[in-house]
């Protein structure tokens, strides 16, 4: 499929007629990764998996990826190569080819961006903003506390995403990168959407990392599960989805607002997840 | 053609069966642009035109672009928007859609990367490394001194690139971004290529900016034309190409090495153009 890879002005692919999905994500030192702690290989892997996870969120298969790296001057060629090898490893695990790249050096920390090109797997990509009142809400795994390490090592949910796209009952889907409380409103539609949701607090799967973090900082583990970012699990709205790998957490409502139900008491769930401030 | 634009996990395009060209380029503050001097709109425009110029170098048409920006924290939403508007302006001038983006803030200078997706225009994309001994060498405009301002304002040579791709006489092509002396060997093939070239110094078109720079720094204007980067003109190898917009500067030889002919004297042309040191 790759006719010309890295080395020319542009890479050249054979692309079958149909849909092309494309997106870009960044990994910045001090924001998404910490180069003092994380190896360049782990950084390249995470940067790539972040973009591949967007494919999962659409129910599509990643086909090709391009990586751009702004490298701190003096980091050395091996450091740059390790980033590439990490990207390569993450991409290869999903049968995705790295087809292009750009490296440049500058006097500041590492900034990596990865563009992914995907193909729709089933009937079509699964979008956001297309949920329906009465839809059940699901997540693909337990949430919270990824900062303890999982944010570097997660595996994008490509296979599950593709299986879900092939299931007619899925109406809307995305990956959770900024935390459930911030991403759920995005699943329901652009600001001003007529839809809302009720989340059953007892049903939210809490990761053991969230519990560990709770022991350290005294905040309830549920809060970590609801608000922490970088879970990279799928968030799905649909009907008739009792499927291995999915955990039901609530339902879509015909009235705006996200409601959290705790022991029969209903409160508004405020988005506290990760937000970039410009 | 764009079914889903910015706002979902990925953008969705209808793509006709055939070739897909893709590449990524960066624009870093202090390296490719200077945010103290250049407006965010000019930076967005340049970042995008750098990638579009790669399409020109392949003889392809840009169809869609994705832009990622690492923004200095506190720069403000308007600054981010201006970068986007600049990108939009550059893309729209070539009927290219901006389909995706990612912004993040951090405590360091601006880093922008632009991925471009292109379609082959003529018989196929024109690659590097496919020149033949005896080919004439051409450039699409005068060279040197772009640092005086042209590096921000150049227009990618898309139309000329497409016309050349449709001309069977073109064997190899690229855009000159790192300077003629550094990019010409790349046109001839990967390191160790059996091909070389002879450049006629009198034929190299010298930009008035190179002359101005020569007056300021005392270096010959020809040196600026041969070695300065960021011309974004096309460098073409082929036969029977007397075409408006092309200037013949030499020929491809069957022996390795780049020779500069000055008043009948031949010297080796060393690559002195822009190189990132890691």
Tab-separated table of N, CA, C and O in Angstrom, chain A residues 4-62:
chain	number	residue	atom	x	y	z
A	4	UNK	N	5.770	5.063	-1.709
A	4	UNK	CA	6.972	5.821	-1.368
A	4	UNK	C	6.875	6.189	0.102
A	4	UNK	O	5.884	6.800	0.518
A	5	UNK	N	7.879	5.788	0.889
A	5	UNK	CA	7.851	6.087	2.319
A	5	UNK	C	8.614	7.361	2.635
A	5	UNK	O	8.690	8.282	1.824
A	6	UNK	N	9.216	7.393	3.810
A	6	UNK	CA	9.967	8.574	4.240
A	6	UNK	C	11.139	8.827	3.298
A	6	UNK	O	11.802	7.894	2.877
A	7	UNK	N	11.393	10.091	2.964
A	7	UNK	CA	12.583	10.411	2.186
A	7	UNK	C	12.336	11.300	0.999
A	7	UNK	O	13.257	11.912	0.469
A	8	UNK	N	11.084	11.364	0.523
A	8	UNK	CA	10.778	12.265	-0.589
A	8	UNK	C	10.041	13.478	-0.026
A	8	UNK	O	9.927	13.632	1.185
A	9	UNK	N	9.583	14.389	-0.894
A	9	UNK	CA	8.823	15.535	-0.392
A	9	UNK	C	7.614	15.047	0.409
A	9	UNK	O	7.305	15.563	1.472
A	10	UNK	N	6.920	14.064	-0.141
A	10	UNK	CA	5.745	13.483	0.500
A	10	UNK	C	5.797	11.974	0.337
A	10	UNK	O	6.427	11.469	-0.588
A	11	UNK	N	5.126	11.264	1.233
A	11	UNK	CA	4.941	9.828	1.048
A	11	UNK	C	3.817	9.606	0.049
A	11	UNK	O	2.969	10.477	-0.167
A	12	UNK	N	3.819	8.459	-0.588
A	12	UNK	CA	2.783	8.128	-1.569
A	12	UNK	C	2.161	6.784	-1.193
A	12	UNK	O	2.872	5.791	-1.023
A	13	UNK	N	0.837	6.781	-1.041
A	13	UNK	CA	0.091	5.567	-0.708
A	13	UNK	C	-0.913	5.264	-1.800
A	13	UNK	O	-1.460	6.171	-2.416
A	14	UNK	N	-1.188	3.980	-2.014
A	14	UNK	CA	-2.380	3.600	-2.776
A	14	UNK	C	-3.551	3.649	-1.810
A	14	UNK	O	-3.496	3.044	-0.732
A	15	UNK	N	-4.597	4.356	-2.174
A	15	UNK	CA	-5.750	4.451	-1.273
A	15	UNK	C	-6.994	3.975	-2.011
A	15	UNK	O	-7.323	4.497	-3.060
A	16	UNK	N	-7.669	2.977	-1.454
A	16	UNK	CA	-8.866	2.495	-2.129
A	16	UNK	C	-9.973	3.538	-2.033
A	16	UNK	O	-10.006	4.317	-1.096
A	17	UNK	N	-10.825	3.563	-2.990
A	17	UNK	CA	-11.962	4.479	-2.967
A	17	UNK	C	-12.749	4.295	-1.682
A	17	UNK	O	-12.935	3.173	-1.210
A	18	UNK	N	-13.179	5.377	-1.071
A	18	UNK	CA	-13.951	5.281	0.166
A	18	UNK	C	-13.575	6.384	1.116
A	18	UNK	O	-13.118	7.455	0.702
A	19	UNK	N	-13.728	6.113	2.393
A	19	UNK	CA	-13.483	7.155	3.377
A	19	UNK	C	-12.031	7.162	3.831
A	19	UNK	O	-11.380	6.132	3.926
A	20	UNK	N	-11.565	8.380	4.079
A	20	UNK	CA	-10.255	8.601	4.658
A	20	UNK	C	-10.475	9.369	5.955
A	20	UNK	O	-11.109	10.418	5.949
A	21	UNK	N	-9.982	8.838	7.051
A	21	UNK	CA	-10.086	9.527	8.340
A	21	UNK	C	-8.717	10.079	8.699
A	21	UNK	O	-7.700	9.407	8.463
A	22	UNK	N	-8.668	11.266	9.235
A	22	UNK	CA	-7.378	11.885	9.548
A	22	UNK	C	-7.483	12.776	10.764
A	22	UNK	O	-8.477	13.481	10.948
A	23	UNK	N	-6.445	12.726	11.586
A	23	UNK	CA	-6.406	13.595	12.758
A	23	UNK	C	-4.981	13.742	13.254
A	23	UNK	O	-4.092	12.974	12.878
A	24	UNK	N	-4.765	14.755	14.097
A	24	UNK	CA	-3.429	15.009	14.630
A	24	UNK	C	-3.523	15.260	16.130
A	24	UNK	O	-4.497	15.834	16.609
A	25	UNK	N	-2.532	14.783	16.860
A	25	UNK	CA	-2.448	14.985	18.312
A	25	UNK	C	-1.001	15.279	18.692
A	25	UNK	O	-0.083	14.817	18.031
A	26	UNK	N	-0.838	16.002	19.785
A	26	UNK	CA	0.495	16.368	20.224
A	26	UNK	C	0.866	15.710	21.549
A	26	UNK	O	0.009	15.360	22.343
A	27	UNK	N	2.159	15.602	21.761
A	27	UNK	CA	2.727	15.161	23.028
A	27	UNK	C	3.832	16.153	23.391
A	27	UNK	O	4.878	16.179	22.729
A	28	UNK	N	3.589	16.971	24.404
A	28	UNK	CA	4.549	18.018	24.756
A	28	UNK	C	5.239	17.692	26.076
A	28	UNK	O	4.589	17.259	27.033
A	29	UNK	N	6.540	17.943	26.101
A	29	UNK	CA	7.308	17.711	27.317
A	29	UNK	C	6.809	18.653	28.423
A	29	UNK	O	6.640	19.848	28.205
A	30	UNK	N	6.565	18.096	29.590
A	30	UNK	CA	6.075	18.901	30.706
A	30	UNK	C	4.561	18.995	30.750
A	30	UNK	O	3.998	19.487	31.727
A	31	UNK	N	3.895	18.542	29.674
A	31	UNK	CA	2.429	18.556	29.653
A	31	UNK	C	1.901	17.120	29.579
A	31	UNK	O	1.246	16.644	30.500
A	32	UNK	N	2.227	16.442	28.493
A	32	UNK	CA	1.742	15.074	28.301
A	32	UNK	C	2.774	14.036	28.721
A	32	UNK	O	2.444	12.878	28.964
A	33	UNK	N	4.033	14.432	28.689
A	33	UNK	CA	5.127	13.538	29.079
A	33	UNK	C	6.156	14.348	29.858
A	33	UNK	O	6.116	15.582	29.844
A	34	UNK	N	7.068	13.659	30.509
A	34	UNK	CA	8.139	14.315	31.259
A	34	UNK	C	9.454	13.657	30.840
A	34	UNK	O	9.754	12.536	31.240
A	35	UNK	N	10.213	14.383	30.030
A	35	UNK	CA	11.417	13.775	29.446
A	35	UNK	C	12.470	13.472	30.510
A	35	UNK	O	13.431	12.752	30.242
A	36	UNK	N	12.296	14.036	31.704
A	36	UNK	CA	13.255	13.720	32.774
A	36	UNK	C	12.970	12.325	33.342
A	36	UNK	O	13.824	11.698	33.943
A	37	UNK	N	11.749	11.851	33.135
A	37	UNK	CA	11.323	10.562	33.689
A	37	UNK	C	11.126	9.517	32.575
A	37	UNK	O	11.503	8.359	32.734
A	38	UNK	N	10.530	9.932	31.473
A	38	UNK	CA	10.135	8.985	30.430
A	38	UNK	C	11.204	8.866	29.342
A	38	UNK	O	11.767	9.870	28.906
A	39	UNK	N	11.449	7.651	28.925
A	39	UNK	CA	12.444	7.423	27.879
A	39	UNK	C	11.910	7.937	26.549
A	39	UNK	O	10.701	8.027	26.340
A	40	UNK	N	12.813	8.275	25.620
A	40	UNK	CA	12.351	8.739	24.303
A	40	UNK	C	11.507	7.676	23.602
A	40	UNK	O	10.561	8.014	22.884
A	41	UNK	N	11.810	6.403	23.843
A	41	UNK	CA	11.025	5.349	23.213
A	41	UNK	C	9.597	5.343	23.758
A	41	UNK	O	8.625	5.246	23.010
A	42	UNK	N	9.480	5.509	25.090
A	42	UNK	CA	8.145	5.553	25.702
A	42	UNK	C	7.368	6.779	25.215
A	42	UNK	O	6.151	6.728	25.022
A	43	UNK	N	8.078	7.882	24.994
A	43	UNK	CA	7.418	9.109	24.526
A	43	UNK	C	6.911	8.934	23.094
A	43	UNK	O	5.782	9.302	22.762
A	44	UNK	N	7.753	8.353	22.229
A	44	UNK	CA	7.322	8.115	20.849
A	44	UNK	C	6.127	7.181	20.791
A	44	UNK	O	5.214	7.352	19.966
A	45	UNK	N	6.134	6.212	21.689
A	45	UNK	CA	5.044	5.241	21.745
A	45	UNK	C	3.756	5.913	22.206
A	45	UNK	O	2.700	5.738	21.589
A	46	UNK	N	3.857	6.689	23.267
A	46	UNK	CA	2.646	7.350	23.762
A	46	UNK	C	2.100	8.332	22.727
A	46	UNK	O	0.893	8.370	22.483
A	47	UNK	N	2.992	9.137	22.149
A	47	UNK	CA	2.539	10.137	21.167
A	47	UNK	C	1.757	9.456	20.051
A	47	UNK	O	0.724	9.953	19.607
A	48	UNK	N	2.243	8.303	19.630
A	48	UNK	CA	1.588	7.583	18.536
A	48	UNK	C	0.285	6.944	19.006
A	48	UNK	O	-0.741	7.030	18.330
A	49	UNK	N	0.321	6.329	20.187
A	49	UNK	CA	-0.890	5.690	20.701
A	49	UNK	C	-2.017	6.686	20.971
A	49	UNK	O	-3.194	6.343	20.836
A	50	UNK	N	-1.671	7.910	21.326
A	50	UNK	CA	-2.695	8.945	21.498
A	50	UNK	C	-3.480	9.137	20.194
A	50	UNK	O	-4.710	9.237	20.209
A	51	UNK	N	-2.760	9.188	19.091
A	51	UNK	CA	-3.430	9.382	17.793
A	51	UNK	C	-4.166	8.119	17.360
A	51	UNK	O	-5.264	8.192	16.819
A	52	UNK	N	-3.550	6.974	17.602
A	52	UNK	CA	-4.213	5.715	17.240
A	52	UNK	C	-5.509	5.559	18.036
A	52	UNK	O	-6.500	5.018	17.529
A	53	UNK	N	-5.510	6.051	19.275
A	53	UNK	CA	-6.700	5.958	20.106
A	53	UNK	C	-7.864	6.747	19.494
A	53	UNK	O	-9.031	6.384	19.683
A	54	UNK	N	-7.549	7.809	18.762
A	54	UNK	CA	-8.615	8.549	18.054
A	54	UNK	C	-9.254	7.675	16.979
A	54	UNK	O	-10.443	7.809	16.690
A	55	UNK	N	-8.464	6.819	16.366
A	55	UNK	CA	-9.022	5.855	15.394
A	55	UNK	C	-9.988	4.918	16.109
A	55	UNK	O	-11.081	4.639	15.606
A	56	UNK	N	-9.569	4.432	17.270
A	56	UNK	CA	-10.447	3.556	18.053
A	56	UNK	C	-11.767	4.266	18.340
A	56	UNK	O	-12.841	3.679	18.220
A	57	UNK	N	-11.669	5.545	18.695
A	57	UNK	CA	-12.854	6.323	19.028
A	57	UNK	C	-13.824	6.487	17.873
A	57	UNK	O	-14.995	6.814	18.074
A	58	UNK	N	-13.345	6.295	16.653
A	58	UNK	CA	-14.206	6.375	15.466
A	58	UNK	C	-14.610	4.974	14.989
A	58	UNK	O	-15.369	4.840	14.026
A	59	UNK	N	-14.046	3.939	15.592
A	59	UNK	CA	-14.281	2.591	15.102
A	59	UNK	C	-13.578	2.330	13.790
A	59	UNK	O	-14.047	1.563	12.953
A	60	UNK	N	-12.425	2.979	13.601
A	60	UNK	CA	-11.692	2.829	12.334
A	60	UNK	C	-10.330	2.197	12.576
A	60	UNK	O	-9.854	2.132	13.706
A	61	UNK	N	-9.723	1.733	11.493
A	61	UNK	CA	-8.397	1.122	11.572
A	61	UNK	C	-7.340	2.120	11.117
A	61	UNK	O	-7.446	2.675	10.027
A	62	UNK	N	-6.300	2.313	11.930
A	62	UNK	CA	-5.190	3.177	11.501
A	62	UNK	C	-4.414	2.507	10.373
A	62	UNK	O	-4.140	1.311	10.445
